[in-house]
PDB file of N, CA and C in Angstrom:
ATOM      1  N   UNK A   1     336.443  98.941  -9.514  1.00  0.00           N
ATOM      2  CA  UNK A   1     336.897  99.419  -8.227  1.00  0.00           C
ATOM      3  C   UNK A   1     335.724  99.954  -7.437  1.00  0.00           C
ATOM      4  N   UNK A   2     335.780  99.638  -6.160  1.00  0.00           N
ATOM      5  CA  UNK A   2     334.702 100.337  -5.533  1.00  0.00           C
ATOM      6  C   UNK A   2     334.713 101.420  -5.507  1.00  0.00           C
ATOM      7  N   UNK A   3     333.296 102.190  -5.338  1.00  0.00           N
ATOM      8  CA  UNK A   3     333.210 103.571  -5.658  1.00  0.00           C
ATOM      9  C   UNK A   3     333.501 103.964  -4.337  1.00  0.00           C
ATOM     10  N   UNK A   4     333.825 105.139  -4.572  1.00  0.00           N
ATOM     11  CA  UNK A   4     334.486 106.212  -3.390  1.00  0.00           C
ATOM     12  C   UNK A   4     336.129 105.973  -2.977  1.00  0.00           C
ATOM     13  N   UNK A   5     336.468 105.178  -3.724  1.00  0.00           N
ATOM     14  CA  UNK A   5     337.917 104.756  -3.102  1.00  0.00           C
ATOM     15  C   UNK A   5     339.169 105.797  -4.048  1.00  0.00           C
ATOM     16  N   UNK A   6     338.508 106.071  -5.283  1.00  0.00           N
ATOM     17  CA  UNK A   6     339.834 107.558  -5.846  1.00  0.00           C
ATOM     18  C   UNK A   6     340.225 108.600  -5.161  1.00  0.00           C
ATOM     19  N   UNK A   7     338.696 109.038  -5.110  1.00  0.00           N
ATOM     20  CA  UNK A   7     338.897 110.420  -4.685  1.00  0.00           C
ATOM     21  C   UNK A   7     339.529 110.796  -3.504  1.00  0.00           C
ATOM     22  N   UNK A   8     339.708 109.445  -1.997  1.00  0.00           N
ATOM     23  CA  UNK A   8     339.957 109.751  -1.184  1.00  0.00           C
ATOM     24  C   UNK A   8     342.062 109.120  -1.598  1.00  0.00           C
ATOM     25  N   UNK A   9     342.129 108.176  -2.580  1.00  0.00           N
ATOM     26  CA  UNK A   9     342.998 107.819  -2.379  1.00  0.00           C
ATOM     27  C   UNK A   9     343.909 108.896  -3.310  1.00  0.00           C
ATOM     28  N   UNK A  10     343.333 109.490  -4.053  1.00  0.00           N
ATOM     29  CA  UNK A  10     344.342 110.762  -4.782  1.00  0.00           C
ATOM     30  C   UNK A  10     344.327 112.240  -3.548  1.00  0.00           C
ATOM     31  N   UNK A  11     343.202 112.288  -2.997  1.00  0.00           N
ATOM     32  CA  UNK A  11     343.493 113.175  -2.001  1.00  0.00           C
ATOM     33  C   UNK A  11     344.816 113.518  -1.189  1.00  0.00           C
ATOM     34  N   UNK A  12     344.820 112.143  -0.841  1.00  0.00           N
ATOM     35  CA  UNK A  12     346.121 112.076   0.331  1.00  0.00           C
ATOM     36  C   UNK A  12     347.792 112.715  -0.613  1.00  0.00           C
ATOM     37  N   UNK A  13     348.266 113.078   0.232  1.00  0.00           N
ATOM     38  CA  UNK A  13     349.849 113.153  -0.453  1.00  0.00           C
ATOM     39  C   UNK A  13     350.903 112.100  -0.216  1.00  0.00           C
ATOM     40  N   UNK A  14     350.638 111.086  -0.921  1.00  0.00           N
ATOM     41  CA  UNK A  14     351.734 109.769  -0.431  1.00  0.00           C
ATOM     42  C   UNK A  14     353.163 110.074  -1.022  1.00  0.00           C
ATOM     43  N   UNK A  15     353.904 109.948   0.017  1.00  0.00           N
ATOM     44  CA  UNK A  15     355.226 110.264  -0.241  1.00  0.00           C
ATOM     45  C   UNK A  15     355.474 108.364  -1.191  1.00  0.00           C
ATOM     46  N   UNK A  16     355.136 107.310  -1.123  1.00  0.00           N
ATOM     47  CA  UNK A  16     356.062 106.045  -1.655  1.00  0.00           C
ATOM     48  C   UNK A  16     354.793 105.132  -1.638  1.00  0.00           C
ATOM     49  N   UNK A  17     354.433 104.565  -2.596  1.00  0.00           N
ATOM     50  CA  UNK A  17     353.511 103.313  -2.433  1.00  0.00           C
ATOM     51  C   UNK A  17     354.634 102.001  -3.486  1.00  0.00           C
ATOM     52  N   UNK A  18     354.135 101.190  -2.758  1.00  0.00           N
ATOM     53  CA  UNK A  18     354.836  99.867  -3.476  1.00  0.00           C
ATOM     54  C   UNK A  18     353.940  98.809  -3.839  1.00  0.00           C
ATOM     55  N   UNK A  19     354.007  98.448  -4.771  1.00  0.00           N
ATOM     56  CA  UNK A  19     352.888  97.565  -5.185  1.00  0.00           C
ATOM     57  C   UNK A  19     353.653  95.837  -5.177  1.00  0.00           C
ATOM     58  N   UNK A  20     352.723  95.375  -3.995  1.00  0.00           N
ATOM     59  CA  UNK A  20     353.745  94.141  -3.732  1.00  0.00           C
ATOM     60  C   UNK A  20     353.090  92.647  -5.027  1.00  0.00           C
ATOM     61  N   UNK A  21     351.574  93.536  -5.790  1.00  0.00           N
ATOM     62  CA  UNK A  21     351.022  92.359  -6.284  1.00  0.00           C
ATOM     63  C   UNK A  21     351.602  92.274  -7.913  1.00  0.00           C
ATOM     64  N   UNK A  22     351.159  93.753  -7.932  1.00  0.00           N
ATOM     65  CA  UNK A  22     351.796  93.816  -9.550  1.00  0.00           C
ATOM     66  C   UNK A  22     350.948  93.577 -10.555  1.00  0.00           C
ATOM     67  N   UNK A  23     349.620  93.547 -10.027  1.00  0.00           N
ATOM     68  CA  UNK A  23     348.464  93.200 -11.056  1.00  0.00           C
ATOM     69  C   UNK A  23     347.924  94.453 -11.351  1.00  0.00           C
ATOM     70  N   UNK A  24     347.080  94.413 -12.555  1.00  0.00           N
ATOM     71  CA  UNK A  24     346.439  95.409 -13.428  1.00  0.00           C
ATOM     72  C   UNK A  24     346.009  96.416 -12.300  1.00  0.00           C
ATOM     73  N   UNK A  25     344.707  96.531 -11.779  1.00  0.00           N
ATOM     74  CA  UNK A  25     344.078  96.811 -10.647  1.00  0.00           C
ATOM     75  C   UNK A  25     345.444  97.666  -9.479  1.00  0.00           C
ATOM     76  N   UNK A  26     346.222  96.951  -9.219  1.00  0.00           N
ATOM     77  CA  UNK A  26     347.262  97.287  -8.138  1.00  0.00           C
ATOM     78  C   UNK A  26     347.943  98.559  -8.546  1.00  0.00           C
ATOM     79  N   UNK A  27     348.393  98.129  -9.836  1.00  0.00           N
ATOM     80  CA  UNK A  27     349.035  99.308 -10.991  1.00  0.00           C
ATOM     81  C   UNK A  27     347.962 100.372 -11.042  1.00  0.00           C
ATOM     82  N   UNK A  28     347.010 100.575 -11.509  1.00  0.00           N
ATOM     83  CA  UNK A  28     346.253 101.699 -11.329  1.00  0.00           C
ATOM     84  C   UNK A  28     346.092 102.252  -9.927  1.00  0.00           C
ATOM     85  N   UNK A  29     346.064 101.301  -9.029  1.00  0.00           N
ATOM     86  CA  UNK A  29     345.850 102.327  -7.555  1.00  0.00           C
ATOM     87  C   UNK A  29     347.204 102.906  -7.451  1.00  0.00           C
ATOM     88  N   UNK A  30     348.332 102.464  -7.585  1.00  0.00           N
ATOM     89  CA  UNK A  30     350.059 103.141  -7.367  1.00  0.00           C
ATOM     90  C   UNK A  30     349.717 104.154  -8.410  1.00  0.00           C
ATOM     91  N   UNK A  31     349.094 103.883  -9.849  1.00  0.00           N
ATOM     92  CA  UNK A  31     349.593 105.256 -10.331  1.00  0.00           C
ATOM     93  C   UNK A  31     348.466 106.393  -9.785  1.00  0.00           C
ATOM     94  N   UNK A  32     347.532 106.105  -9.457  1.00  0.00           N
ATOM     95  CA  UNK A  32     346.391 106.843  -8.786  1.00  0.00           C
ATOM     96  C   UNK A  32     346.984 107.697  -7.560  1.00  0.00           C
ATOM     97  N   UNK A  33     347.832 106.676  -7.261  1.00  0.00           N
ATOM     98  CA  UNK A  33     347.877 107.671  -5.635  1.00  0.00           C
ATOM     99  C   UNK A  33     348.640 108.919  -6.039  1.00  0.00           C
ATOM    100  N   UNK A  34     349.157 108.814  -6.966  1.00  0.00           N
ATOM    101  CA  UNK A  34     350.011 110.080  -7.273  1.00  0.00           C
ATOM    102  C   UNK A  34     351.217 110.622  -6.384  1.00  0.00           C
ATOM    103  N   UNK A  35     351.444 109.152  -5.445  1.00  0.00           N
ATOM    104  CA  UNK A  35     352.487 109.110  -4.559  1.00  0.00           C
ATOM    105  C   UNK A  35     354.279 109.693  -5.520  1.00  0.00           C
ATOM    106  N   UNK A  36     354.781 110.323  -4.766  1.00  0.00           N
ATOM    107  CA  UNK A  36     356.164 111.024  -5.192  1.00  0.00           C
ATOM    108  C   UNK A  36     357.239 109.715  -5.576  1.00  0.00           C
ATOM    109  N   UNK A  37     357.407 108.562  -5.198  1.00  0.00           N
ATOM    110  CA  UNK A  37     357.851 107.427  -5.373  1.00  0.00           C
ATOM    111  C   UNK A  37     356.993 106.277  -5.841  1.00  0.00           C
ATOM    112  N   UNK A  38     356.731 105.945  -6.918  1.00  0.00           N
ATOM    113  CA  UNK A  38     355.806 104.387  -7.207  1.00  0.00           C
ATOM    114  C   UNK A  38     357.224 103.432  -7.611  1.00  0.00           C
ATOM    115  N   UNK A  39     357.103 101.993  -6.281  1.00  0.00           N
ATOM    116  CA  UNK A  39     357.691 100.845  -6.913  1.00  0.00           C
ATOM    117  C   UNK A  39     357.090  99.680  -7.541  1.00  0.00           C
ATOM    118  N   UNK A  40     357.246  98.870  -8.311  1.00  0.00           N
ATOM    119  CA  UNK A  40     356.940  97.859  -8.844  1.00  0.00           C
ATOM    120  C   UNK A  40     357.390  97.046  -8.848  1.00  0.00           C
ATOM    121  N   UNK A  41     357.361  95.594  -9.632  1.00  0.00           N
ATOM    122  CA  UNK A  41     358.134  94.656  -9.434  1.00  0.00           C
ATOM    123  C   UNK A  41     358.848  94.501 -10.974  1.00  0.00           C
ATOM    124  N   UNK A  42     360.150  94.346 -11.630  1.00  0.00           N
ATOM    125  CA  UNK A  42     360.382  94.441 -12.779  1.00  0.00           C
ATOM    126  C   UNK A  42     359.923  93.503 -13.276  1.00  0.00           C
ATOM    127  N   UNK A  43     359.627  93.239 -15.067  1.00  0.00           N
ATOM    128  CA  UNK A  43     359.205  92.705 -15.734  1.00  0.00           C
ATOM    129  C   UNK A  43     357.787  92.066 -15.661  1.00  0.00           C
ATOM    130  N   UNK A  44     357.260  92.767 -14.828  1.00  0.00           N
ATOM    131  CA  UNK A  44     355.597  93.071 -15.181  1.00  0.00           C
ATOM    132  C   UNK A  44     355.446  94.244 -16.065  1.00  0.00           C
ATOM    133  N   UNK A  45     355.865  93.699 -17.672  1.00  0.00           N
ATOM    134  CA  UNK A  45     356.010  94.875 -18.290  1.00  0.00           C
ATOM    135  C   UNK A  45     354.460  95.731 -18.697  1.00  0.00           C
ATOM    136  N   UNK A  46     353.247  95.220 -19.262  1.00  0.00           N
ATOM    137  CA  UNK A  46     352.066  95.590 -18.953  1.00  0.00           C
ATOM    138  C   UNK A  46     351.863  96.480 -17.882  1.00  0.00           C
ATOM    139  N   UNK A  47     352.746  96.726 -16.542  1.00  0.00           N
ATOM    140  CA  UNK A  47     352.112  97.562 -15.657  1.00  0.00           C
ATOM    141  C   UNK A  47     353.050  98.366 -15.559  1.00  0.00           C
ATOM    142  N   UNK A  48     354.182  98.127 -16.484  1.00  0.00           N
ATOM    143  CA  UNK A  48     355.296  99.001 -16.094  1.00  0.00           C
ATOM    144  C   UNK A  48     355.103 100.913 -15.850  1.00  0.00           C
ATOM    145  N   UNK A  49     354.143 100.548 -17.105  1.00  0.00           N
ATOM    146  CA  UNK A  49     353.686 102.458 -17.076  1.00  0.00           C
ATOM    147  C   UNK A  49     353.286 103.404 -15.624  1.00  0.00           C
ATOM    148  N   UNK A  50     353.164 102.363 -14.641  1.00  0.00           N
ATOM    149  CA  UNK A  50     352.134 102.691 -13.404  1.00  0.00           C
ATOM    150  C   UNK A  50     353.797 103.194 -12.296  1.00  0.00           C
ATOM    151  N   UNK A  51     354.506 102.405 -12.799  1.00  0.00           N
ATOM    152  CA  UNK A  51     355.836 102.834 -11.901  1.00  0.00           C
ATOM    153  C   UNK A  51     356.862 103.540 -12.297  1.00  0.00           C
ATOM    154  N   UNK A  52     357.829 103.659 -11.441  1.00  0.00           N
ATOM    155  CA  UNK A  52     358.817 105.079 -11.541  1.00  0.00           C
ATOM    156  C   UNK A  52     360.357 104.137 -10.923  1.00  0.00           C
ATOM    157  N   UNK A  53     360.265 103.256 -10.670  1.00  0.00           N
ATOM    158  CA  UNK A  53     361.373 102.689  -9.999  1.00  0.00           C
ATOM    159  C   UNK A  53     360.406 100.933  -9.682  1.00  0.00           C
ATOM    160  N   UNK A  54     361.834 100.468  -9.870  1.00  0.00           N
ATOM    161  CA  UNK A  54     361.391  98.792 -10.119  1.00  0.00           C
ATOM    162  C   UNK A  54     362.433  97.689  -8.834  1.00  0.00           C
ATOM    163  N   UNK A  55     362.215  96.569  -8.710  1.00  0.00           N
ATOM    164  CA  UNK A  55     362.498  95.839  -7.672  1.00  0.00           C
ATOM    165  C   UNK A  55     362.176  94.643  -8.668  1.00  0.00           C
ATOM    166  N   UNK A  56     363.506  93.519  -8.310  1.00  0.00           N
ATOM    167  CA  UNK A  56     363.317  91.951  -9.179  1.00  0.00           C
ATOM    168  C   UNK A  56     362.328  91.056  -8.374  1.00  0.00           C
ATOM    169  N   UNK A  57     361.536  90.460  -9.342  1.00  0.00           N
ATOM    170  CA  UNK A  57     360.180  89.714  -8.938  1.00  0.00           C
ATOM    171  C   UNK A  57     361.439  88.635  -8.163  1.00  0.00           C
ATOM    172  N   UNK A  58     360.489  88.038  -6.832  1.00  0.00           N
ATOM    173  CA  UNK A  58     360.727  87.296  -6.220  1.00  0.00           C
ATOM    174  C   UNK A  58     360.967  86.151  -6.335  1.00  0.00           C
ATOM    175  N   UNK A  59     361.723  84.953  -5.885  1.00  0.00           N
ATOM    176  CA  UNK A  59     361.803  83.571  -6.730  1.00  0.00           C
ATOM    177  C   UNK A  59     360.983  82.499  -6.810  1.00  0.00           C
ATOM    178  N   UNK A  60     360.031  82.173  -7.449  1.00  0.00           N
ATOM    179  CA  UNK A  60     358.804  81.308  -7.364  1.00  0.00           C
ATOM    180  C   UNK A  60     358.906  80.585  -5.984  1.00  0.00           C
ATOM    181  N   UNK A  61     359.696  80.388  -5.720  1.00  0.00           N
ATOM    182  CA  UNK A  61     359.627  78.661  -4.014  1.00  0.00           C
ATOM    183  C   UNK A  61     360.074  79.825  -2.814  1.00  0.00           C
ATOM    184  N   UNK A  62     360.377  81.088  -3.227  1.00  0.00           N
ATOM    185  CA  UNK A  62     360.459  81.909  -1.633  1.00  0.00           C
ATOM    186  C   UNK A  62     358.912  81.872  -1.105  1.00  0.00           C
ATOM    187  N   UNK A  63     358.734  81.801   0.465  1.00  0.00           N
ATOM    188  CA  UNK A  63     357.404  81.956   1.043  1.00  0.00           C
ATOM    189  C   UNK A  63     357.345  83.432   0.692  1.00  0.00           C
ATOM    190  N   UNK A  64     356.119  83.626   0.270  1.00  0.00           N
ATOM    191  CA  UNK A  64     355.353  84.768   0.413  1.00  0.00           C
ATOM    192  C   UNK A  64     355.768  86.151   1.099  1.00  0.00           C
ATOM    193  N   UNK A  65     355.392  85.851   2.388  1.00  0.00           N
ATOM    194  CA  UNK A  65     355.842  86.671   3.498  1.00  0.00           C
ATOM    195  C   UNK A  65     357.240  87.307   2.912  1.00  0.00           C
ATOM    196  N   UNK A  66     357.905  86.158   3.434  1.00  0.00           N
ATOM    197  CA  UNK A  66     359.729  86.474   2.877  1.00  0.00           C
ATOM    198  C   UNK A  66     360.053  87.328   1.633  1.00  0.00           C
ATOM    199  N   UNK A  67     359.287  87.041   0.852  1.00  0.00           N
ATOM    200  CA  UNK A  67     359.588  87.702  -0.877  1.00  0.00           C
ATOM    201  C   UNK A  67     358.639  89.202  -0.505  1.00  0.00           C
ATOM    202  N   UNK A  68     357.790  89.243   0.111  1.00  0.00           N
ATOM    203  CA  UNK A  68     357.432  90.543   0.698  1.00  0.00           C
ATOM    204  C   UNK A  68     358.289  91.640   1.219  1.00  0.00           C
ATOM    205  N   UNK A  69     358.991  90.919   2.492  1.00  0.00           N
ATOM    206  CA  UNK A  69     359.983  91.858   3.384  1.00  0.00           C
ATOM    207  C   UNK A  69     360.687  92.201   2.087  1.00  0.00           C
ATOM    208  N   UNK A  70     361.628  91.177   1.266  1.00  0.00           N
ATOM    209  CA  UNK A  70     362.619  91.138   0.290  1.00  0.00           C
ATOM    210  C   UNK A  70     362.116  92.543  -0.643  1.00  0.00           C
ATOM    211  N   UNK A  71     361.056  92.392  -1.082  1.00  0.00           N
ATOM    212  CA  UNK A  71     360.698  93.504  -2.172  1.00  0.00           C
ATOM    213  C   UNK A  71     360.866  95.048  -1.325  1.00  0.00           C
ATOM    214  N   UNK A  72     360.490  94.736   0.166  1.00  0.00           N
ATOM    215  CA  UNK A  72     360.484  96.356   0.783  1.00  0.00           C
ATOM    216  C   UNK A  72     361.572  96.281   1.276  1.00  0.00           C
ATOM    217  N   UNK A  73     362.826  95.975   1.614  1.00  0.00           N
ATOM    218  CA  UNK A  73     363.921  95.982   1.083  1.00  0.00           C
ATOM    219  C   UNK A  73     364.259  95.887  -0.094  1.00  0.00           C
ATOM    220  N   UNK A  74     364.435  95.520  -1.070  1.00  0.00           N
ATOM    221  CA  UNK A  74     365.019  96.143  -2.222  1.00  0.00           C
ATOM    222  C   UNK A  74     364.397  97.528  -2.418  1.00  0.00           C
ATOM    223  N   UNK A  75     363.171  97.791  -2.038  1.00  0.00           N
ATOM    224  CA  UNK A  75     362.890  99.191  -2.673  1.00  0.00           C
ATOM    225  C   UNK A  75     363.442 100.515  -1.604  1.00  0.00           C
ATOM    226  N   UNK A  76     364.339  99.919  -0.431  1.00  0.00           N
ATOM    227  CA  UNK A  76     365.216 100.998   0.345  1.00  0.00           C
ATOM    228  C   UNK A  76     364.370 100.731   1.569  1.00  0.00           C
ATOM    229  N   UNK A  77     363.452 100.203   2.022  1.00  0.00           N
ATOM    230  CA  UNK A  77     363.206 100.132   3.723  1.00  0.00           C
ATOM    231  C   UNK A  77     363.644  98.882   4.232  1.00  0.00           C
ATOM    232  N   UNK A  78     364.341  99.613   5.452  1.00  0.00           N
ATOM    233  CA  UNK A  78     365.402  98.342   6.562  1.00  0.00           C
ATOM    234  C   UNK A  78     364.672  98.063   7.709  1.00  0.00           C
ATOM    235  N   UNK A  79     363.908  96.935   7.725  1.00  0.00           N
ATOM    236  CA  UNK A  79     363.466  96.384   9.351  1.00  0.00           C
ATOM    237  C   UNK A  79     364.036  96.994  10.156  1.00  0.00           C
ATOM    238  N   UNK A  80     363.754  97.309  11.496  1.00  0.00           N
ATOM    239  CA  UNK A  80     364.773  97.111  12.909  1.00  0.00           C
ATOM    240  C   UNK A  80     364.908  96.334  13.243  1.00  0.00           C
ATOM    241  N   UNK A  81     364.299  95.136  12.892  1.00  0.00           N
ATOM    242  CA  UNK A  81     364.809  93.729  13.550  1.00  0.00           C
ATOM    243  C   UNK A  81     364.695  92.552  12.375  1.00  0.00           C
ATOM    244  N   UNK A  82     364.931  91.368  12.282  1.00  0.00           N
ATOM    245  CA  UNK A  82     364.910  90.245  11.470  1.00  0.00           C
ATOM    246  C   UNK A  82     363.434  90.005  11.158  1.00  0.00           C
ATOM    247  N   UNK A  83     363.194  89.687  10.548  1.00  0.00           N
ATOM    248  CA  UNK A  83     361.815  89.615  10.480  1.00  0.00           C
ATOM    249  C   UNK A  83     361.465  88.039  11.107  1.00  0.00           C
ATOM    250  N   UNK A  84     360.155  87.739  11.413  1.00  0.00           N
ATOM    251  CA  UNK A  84     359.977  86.473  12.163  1.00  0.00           C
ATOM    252  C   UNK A  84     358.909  85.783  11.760  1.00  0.00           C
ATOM    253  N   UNK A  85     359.287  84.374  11.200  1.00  0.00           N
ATOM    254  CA  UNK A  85     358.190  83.900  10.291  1.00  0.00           C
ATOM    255  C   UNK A  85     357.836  82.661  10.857  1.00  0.00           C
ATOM    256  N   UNK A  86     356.595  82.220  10.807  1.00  0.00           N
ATOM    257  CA  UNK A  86     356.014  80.717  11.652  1.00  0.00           C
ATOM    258  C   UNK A  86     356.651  79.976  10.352  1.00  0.00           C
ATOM    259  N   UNK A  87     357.316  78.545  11.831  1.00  0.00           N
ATOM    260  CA  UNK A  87     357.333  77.502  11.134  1.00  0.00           C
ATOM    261  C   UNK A  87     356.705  76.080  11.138  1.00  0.00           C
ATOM    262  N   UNK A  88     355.883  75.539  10.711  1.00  0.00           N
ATOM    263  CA  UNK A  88     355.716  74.255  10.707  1.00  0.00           C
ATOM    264  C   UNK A  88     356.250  73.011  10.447  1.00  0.00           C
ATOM    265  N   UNK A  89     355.875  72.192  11.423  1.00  0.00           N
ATOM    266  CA  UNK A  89     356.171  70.751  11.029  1.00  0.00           C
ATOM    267  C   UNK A  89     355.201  70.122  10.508  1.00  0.00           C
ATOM    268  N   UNK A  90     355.341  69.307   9.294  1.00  0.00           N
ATOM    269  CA  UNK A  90     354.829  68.636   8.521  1.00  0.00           C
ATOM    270  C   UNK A  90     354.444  67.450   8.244  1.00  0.00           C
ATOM    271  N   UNK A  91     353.765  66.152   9.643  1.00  0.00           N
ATOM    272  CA  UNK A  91     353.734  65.116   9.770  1.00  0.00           C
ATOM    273  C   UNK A  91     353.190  64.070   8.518  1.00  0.00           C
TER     274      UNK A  91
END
């Protein structure tokens, strides 16, 4: 990890971090922040230790984006609006 990035990131008082990647690295910064809420994604059991509350991994063929919003919804935050995603055509 780059240096200087703990000290400022345990400083802060994070009320909720969500870890949308779920990798080793990701898991240590959520449990680092020492945020009052850590989510994860379930059955990343290896990182499970880093979280406090879990959200179901996304479905391999959802776009990205989409399985994003999806995870911050399931973990309790509601858009104000639909979310809006580019579409392409595929000649």
């Amino acid at each position: 990890m780059a240096p200087g990035l703990l000290a400022p990131l345990r400083r802060h008082r994070w009320n909720l971090v969500i870890d949308l990647q779920g990798f080793g690295e990701t898991a240590w910064l959520s449990r680092w922040s020492r945020a009052g809420i850590r989510v994860g994604r379930r059955g990343r059991r290896r990182q499970a230790w880093a979280y406090d509350r879990f959200v179901d991994e996304p479905l391999p063929e959802e776009y990205l984006a989409s399985a994003h919003v999806d995870t911050l919804v399931r973990a309790g935050l509601v858009p104000d609006q639909e979310p809006v995603f580019p579409s392409y055509e595929i000649s």
